[in-house]
PDB file of C-alpha atoms in Angstrom:
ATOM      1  CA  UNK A 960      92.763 112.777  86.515  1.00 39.00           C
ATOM      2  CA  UNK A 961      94.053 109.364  87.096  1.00 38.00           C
ATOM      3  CA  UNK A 962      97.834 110.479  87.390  1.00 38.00           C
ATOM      4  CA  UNK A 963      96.778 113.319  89.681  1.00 42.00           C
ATOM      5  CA  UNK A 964      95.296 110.221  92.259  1.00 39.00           C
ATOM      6  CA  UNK A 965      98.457 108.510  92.239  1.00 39.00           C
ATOM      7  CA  UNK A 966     100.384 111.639  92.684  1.00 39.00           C
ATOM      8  CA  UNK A 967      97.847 112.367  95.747  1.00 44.00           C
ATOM      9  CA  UNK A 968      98.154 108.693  97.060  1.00 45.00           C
ATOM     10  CA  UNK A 969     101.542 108.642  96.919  1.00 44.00           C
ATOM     11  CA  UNK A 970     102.033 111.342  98.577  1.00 44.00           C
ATOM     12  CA  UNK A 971     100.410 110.452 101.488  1.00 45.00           C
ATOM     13  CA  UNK A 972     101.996 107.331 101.657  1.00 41.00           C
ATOM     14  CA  UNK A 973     105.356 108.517 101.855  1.00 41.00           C
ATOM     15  CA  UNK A 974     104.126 111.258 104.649  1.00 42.00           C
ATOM     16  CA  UNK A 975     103.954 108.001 107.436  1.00 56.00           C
ATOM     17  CA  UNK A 976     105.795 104.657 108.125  1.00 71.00           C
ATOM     18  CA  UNK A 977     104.270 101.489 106.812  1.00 86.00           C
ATOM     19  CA  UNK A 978     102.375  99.694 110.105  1.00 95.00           C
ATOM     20  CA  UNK A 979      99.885 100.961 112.764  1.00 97.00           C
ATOM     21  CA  UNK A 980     100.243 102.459 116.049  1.00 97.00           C
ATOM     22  CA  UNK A 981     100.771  99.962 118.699  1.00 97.00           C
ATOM     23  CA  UNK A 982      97.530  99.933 121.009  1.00 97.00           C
ATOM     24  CA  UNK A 983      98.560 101.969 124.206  1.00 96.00           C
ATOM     25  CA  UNK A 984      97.825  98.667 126.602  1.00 95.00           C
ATOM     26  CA  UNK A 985      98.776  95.135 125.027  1.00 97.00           C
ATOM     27  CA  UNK A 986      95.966  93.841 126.963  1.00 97.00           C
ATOM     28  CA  UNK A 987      93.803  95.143 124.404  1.00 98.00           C
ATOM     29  CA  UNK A 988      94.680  92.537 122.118  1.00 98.00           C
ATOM     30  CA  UNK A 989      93.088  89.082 121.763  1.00 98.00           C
ATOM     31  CA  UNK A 990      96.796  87.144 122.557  1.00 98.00           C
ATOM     32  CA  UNK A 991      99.747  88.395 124.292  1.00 98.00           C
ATOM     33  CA  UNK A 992     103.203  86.391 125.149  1.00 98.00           C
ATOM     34  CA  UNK A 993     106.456  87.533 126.458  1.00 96.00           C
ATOM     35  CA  UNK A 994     110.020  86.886 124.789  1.00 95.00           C
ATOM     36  CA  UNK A 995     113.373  87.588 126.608  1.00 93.00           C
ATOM     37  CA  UNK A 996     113.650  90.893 125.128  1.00 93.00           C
ATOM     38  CA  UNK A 997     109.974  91.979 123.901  1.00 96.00           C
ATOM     39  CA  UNK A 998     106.422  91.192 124.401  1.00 97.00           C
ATOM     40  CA  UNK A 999     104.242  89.872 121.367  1.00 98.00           C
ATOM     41  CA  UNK A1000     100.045  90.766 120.813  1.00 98.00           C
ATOM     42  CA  UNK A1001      97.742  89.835 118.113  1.00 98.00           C
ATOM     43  CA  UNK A1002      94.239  89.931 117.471  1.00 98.00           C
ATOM     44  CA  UNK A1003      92.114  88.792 114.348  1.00 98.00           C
ATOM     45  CA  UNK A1004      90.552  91.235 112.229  1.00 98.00           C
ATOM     46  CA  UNK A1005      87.342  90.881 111.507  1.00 97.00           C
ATOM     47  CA  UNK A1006      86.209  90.440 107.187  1.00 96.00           C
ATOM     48  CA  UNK A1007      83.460  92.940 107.557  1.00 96.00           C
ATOM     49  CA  UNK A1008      86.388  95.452 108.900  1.00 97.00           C
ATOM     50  CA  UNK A1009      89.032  93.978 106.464  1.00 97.00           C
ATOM     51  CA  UNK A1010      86.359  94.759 103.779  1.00 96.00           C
ATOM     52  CA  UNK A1011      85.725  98.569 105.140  1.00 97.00           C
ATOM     53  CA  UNK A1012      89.667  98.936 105.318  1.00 97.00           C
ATOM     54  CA  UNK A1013      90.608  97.682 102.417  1.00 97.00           C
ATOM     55  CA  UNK A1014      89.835  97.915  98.547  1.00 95.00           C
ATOM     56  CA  UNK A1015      92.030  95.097  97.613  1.00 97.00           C
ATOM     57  CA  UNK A1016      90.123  91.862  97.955  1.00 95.00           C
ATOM     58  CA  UNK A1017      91.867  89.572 100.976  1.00 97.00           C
ATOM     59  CA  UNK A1018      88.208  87.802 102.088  1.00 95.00           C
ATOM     60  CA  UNK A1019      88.237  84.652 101.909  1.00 95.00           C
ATOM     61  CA  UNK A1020      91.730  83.954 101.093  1.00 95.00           C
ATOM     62  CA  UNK A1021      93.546  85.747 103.577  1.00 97.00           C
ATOM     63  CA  UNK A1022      93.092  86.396 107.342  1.00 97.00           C
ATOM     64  CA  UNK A1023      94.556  89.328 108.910  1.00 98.00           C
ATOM     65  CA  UNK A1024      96.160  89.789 111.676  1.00 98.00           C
ATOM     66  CA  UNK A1025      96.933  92.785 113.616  1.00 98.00           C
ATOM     67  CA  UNK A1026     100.437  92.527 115.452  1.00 98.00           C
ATOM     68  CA  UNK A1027     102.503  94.369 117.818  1.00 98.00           C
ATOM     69  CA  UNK A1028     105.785  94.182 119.253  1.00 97.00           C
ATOM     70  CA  UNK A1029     106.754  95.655 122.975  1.00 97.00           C
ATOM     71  CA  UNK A1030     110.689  95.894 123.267  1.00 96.00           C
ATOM     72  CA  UNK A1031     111.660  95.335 126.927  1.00 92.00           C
ATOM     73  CA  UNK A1032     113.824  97.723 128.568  1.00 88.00           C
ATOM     74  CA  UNK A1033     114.382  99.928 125.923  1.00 86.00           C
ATOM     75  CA  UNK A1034     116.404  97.770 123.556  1.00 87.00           C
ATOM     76  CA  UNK A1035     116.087  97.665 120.078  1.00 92.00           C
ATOM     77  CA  UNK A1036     114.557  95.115 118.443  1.00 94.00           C
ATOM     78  CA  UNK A1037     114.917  93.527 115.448  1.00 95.00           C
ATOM     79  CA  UNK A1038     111.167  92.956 113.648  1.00 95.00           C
ATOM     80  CA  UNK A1039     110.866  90.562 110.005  1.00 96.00           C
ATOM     81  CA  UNK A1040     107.674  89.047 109.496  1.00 97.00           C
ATOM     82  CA  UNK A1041     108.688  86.216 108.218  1.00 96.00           C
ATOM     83  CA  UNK A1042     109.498  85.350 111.882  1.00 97.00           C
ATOM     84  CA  UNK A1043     106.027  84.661 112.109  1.00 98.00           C
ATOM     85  CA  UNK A1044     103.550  81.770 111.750  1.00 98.00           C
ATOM     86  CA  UNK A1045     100.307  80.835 111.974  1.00 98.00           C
ATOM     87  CA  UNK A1046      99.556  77.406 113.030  1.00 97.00           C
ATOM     88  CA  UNK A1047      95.869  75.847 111.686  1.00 96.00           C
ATOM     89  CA  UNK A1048      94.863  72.635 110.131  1.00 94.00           C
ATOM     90  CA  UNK A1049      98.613  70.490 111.026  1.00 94.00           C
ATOM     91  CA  UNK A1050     100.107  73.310 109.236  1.00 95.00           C
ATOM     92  CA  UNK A1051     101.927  76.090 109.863  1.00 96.00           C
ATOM     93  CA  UNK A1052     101.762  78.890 107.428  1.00 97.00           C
ATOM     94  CA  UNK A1053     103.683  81.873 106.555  1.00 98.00           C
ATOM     95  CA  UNK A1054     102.472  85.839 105.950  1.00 98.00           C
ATOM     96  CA  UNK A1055     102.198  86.486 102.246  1.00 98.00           C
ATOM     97  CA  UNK A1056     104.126  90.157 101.305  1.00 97.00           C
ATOM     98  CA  UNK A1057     102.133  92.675  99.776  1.00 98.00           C
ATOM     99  CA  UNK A1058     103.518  92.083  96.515  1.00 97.00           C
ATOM    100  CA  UNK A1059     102.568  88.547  96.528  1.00 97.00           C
ATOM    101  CA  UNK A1060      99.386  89.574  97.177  1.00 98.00           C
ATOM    102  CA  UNK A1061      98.789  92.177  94.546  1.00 97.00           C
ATOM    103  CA  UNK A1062     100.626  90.433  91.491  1.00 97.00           C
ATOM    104  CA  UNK A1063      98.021  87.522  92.583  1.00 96.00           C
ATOM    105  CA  UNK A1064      94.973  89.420  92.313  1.00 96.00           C
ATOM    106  CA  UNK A1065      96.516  90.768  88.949  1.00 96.00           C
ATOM    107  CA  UNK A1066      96.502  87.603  87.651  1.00 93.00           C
ATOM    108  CA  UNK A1067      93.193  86.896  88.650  1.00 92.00           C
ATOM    109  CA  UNK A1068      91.901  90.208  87.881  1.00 91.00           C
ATOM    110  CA  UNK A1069      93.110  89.441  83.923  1.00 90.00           C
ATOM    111  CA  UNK A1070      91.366  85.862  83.928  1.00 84.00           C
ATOM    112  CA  UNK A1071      87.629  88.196  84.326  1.00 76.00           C
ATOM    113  CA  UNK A1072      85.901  90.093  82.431  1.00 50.00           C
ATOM    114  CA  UNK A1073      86.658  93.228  80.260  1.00 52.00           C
ATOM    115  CA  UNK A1074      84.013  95.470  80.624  1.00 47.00           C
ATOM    116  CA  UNK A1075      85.047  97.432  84.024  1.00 50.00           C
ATOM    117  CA  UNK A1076      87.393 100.224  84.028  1.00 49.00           C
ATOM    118  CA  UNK A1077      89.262 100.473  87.371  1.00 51.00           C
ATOM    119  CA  UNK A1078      90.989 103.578  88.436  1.00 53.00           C
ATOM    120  CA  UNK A1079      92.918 104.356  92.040  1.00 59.00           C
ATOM    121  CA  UNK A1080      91.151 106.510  94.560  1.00 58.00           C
ATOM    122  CA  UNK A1081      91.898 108.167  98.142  1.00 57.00           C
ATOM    123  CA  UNK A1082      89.737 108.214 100.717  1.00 57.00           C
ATOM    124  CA  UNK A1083      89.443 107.590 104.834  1.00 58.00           C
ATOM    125  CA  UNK A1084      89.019 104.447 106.201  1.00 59.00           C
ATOM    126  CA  UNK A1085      88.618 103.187 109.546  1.00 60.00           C
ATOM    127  CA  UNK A1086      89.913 100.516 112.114  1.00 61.00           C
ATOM    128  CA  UNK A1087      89.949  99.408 115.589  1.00 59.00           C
ATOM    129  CA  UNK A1088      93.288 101.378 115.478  1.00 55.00           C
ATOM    130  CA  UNK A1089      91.865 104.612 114.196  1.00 63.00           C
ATOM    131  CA  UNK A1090      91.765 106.464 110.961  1.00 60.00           C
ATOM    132  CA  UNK A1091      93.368 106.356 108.231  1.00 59.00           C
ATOM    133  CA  UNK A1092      94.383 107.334 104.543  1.00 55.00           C
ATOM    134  CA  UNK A1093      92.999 104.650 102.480  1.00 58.00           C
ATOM    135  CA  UNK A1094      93.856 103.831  98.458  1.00 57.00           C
ATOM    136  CA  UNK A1095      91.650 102.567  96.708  1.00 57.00           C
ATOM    137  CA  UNK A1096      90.473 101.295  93.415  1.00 59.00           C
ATOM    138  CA  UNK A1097      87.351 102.970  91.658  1.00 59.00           C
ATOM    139  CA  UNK A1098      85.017 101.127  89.408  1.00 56.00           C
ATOM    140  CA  UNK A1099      83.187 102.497  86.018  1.00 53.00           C
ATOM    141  CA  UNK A1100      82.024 101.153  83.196  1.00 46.00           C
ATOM    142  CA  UNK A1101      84.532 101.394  80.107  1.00 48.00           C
ATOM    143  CA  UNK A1102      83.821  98.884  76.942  1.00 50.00           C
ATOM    144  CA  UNK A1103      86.839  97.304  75.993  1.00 56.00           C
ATOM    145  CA  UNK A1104      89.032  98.302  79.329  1.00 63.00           C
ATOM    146  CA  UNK A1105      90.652  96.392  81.026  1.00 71.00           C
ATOM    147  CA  UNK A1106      89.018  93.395  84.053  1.00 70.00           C
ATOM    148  CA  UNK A1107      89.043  94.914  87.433  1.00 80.00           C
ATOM    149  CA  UNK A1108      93.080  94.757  89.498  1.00 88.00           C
ATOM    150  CA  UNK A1109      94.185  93.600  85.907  1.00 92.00           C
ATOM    151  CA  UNK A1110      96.629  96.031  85.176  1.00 94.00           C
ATOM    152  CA  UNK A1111     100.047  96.832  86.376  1.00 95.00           C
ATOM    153  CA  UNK A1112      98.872 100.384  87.536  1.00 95.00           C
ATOM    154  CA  UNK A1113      96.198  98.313  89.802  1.00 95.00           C
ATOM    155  CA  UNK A1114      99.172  95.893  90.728  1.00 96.00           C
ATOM    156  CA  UNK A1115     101.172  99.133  91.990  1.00 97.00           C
ATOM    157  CA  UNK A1116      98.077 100.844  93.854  1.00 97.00           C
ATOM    158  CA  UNK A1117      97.014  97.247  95.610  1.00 97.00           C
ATOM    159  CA  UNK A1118     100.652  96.423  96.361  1.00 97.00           C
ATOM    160  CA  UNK A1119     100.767  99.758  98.310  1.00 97.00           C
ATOM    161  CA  UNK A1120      97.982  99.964 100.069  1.00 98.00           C
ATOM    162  CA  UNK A1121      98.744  96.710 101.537  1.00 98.00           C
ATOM    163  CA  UNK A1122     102.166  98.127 102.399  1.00 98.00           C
ATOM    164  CA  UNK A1123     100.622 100.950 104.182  1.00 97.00           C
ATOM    165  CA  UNK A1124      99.294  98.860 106.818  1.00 98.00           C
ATOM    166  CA  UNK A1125     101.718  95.727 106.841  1.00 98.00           C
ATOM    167  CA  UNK A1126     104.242  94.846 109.592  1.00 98.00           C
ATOM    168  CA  UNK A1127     107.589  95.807 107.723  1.00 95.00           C
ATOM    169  CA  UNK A1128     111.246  94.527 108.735  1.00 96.00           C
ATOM    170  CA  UNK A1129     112.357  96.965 110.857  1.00 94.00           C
ATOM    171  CA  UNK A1130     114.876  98.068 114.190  1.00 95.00           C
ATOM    172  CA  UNK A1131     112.855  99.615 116.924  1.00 95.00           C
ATOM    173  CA  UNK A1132     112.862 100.391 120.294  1.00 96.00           C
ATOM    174  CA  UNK A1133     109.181 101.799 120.594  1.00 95.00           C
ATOM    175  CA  UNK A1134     106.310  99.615 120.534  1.00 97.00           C
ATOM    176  CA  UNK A1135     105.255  98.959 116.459  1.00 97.00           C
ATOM    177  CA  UNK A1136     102.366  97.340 115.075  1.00 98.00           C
ATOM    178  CA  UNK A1137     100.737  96.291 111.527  1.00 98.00           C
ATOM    179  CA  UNK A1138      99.084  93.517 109.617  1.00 98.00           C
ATOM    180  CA  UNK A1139     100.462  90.067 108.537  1.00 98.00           C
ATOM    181  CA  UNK A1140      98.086  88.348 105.971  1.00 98.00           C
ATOM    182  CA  UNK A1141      98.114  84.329 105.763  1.00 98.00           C
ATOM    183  CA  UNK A1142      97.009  82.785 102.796  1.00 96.00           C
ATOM    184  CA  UNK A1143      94.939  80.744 104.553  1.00 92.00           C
ATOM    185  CA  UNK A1144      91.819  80.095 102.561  1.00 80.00           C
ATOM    186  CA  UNK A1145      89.363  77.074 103.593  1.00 78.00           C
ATOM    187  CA  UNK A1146      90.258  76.627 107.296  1.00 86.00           C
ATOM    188  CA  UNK A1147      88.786  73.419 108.369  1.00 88.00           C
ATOM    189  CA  UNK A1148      89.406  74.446 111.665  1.00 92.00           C
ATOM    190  CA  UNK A1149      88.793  77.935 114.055  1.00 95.00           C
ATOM    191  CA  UNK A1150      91.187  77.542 116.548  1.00 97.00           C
ATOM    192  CA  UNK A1151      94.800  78.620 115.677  1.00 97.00           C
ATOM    193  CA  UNK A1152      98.098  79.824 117.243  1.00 98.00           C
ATOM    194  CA  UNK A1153      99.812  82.487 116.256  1.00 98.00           C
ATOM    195  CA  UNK A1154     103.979  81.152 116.374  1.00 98.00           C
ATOM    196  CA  UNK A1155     106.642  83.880 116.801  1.00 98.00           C
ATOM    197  CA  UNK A1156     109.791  82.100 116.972  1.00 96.00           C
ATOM    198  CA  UNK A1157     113.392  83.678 117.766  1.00 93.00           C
ATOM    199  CA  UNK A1158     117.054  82.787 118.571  1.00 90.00           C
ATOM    200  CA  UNK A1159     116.714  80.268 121.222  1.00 86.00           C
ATOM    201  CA  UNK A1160     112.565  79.457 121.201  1.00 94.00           C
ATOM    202  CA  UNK A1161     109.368  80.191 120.145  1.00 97.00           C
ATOM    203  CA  UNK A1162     106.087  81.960 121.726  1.00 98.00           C
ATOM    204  CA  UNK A1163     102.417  80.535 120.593  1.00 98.00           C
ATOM    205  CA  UNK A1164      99.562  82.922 121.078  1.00 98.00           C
ATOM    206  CA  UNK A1165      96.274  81.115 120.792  1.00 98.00           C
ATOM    207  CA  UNK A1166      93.209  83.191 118.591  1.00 98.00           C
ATOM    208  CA  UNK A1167      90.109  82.166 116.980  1.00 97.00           C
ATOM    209  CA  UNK A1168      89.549  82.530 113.548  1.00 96.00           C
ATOM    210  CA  UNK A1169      86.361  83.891 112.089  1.00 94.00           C
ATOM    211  CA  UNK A1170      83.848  82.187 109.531  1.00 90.00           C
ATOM    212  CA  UNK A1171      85.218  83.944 106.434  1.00 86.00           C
ATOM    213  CA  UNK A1172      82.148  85.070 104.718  1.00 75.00           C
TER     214      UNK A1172
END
């Protein structure tokens, strides 16, 4: 059973590119600044919708941020997310990749307890961007088994669901979106700027941060 859910998952993964659809309007986003050659947008998801989207656990140490990218003139443009910043507290901090991310909660996930068996799941989520395929990680009772995101099968599923949704280095010429995630954790403050920066300059998009619950 637990093969045939990665078999499933992966499947469905591999049907779409990473990312999310670009909203149809960039006004509909929180932020929005123009480059010489493409137009930037952000908003903050909320952790009540990062926890509905999501089965790996980001809240409170990551915020997310949807981003999109509007090539001008129908040029292509060249997308890396490590182009991106966020700027909070004096600092200015860089999007952790989904692999990051999941071998981290590995580790944790081996530092708790034993008694929870974890296996991967498919279901639907939803977002302010629509609906989606969502992988997941189950949770049963198993004496013995293994702490929950502990094993390198829960690394894998984690690491890809994260990758699912993540804005990926890529060439495009059509608007693209997905999710950065900064390792923020305790932000003393709620006001931040979101820092693209390119040959020549930079581009700050202010956004308010949420009280991570």
């Amino acid at each position: 059973m637990k093969i045939a859910y990665l078999f499933i998952a992966a499947a469905m993964l591999a049907s779409a590119a990473p990312g999310l659809p670009a909203r149809s309007d960039a006004d509909q986003y929180t932020a929005k600044a123009d480059t010489p050659t493409a137009l930037v947008a952000a908003a903050v998801i909320p952790p009540d919708q990062v926890r509905n989207e999501f089965a790996t656990t980001l809240v409170p140490r990551y915020y997310v941020l949807e981003v999109a990218v509007y090539p001008q003139n129908g040029a292509n443009f060249d997308i890396t997310p490590l182009d991106f910043g966020l700027r909070l507290d004096g600092r200015l901090i860089r999007p952790a990749d989904p692999r990051t991310i999941a071998a981290q909660n590995q580790k944790r996930g081996r530092a708790r307890s034993k008694d929870v068996l974890l296996y991967p799941t498919v279901g639907v989520s939803t977002g302010s961007w629509g609906a989606g395929t969502n992988v997941g990680l189950g949770v049963g009772m198993g004496g013995g088994a293994p702490g929950p995101a502990s094993t390198d099968q829960d690394r894998r599923v984690m690491q890809s669901e994260l990758e699912d949704r993540a804005l990926m280095d890529r060439t495009s010429a059509k608007p693209v979106a997905g999710y950065l995630y900064f390792p923020v954790g305790d932000a003393k403050s709620s006001n931040a700027e979101l820092i693209y920066q390119y040959d020549g300059g930079e581009v700050k998009l202010p956004l308010i941060l949420p009280k991570q619950k």
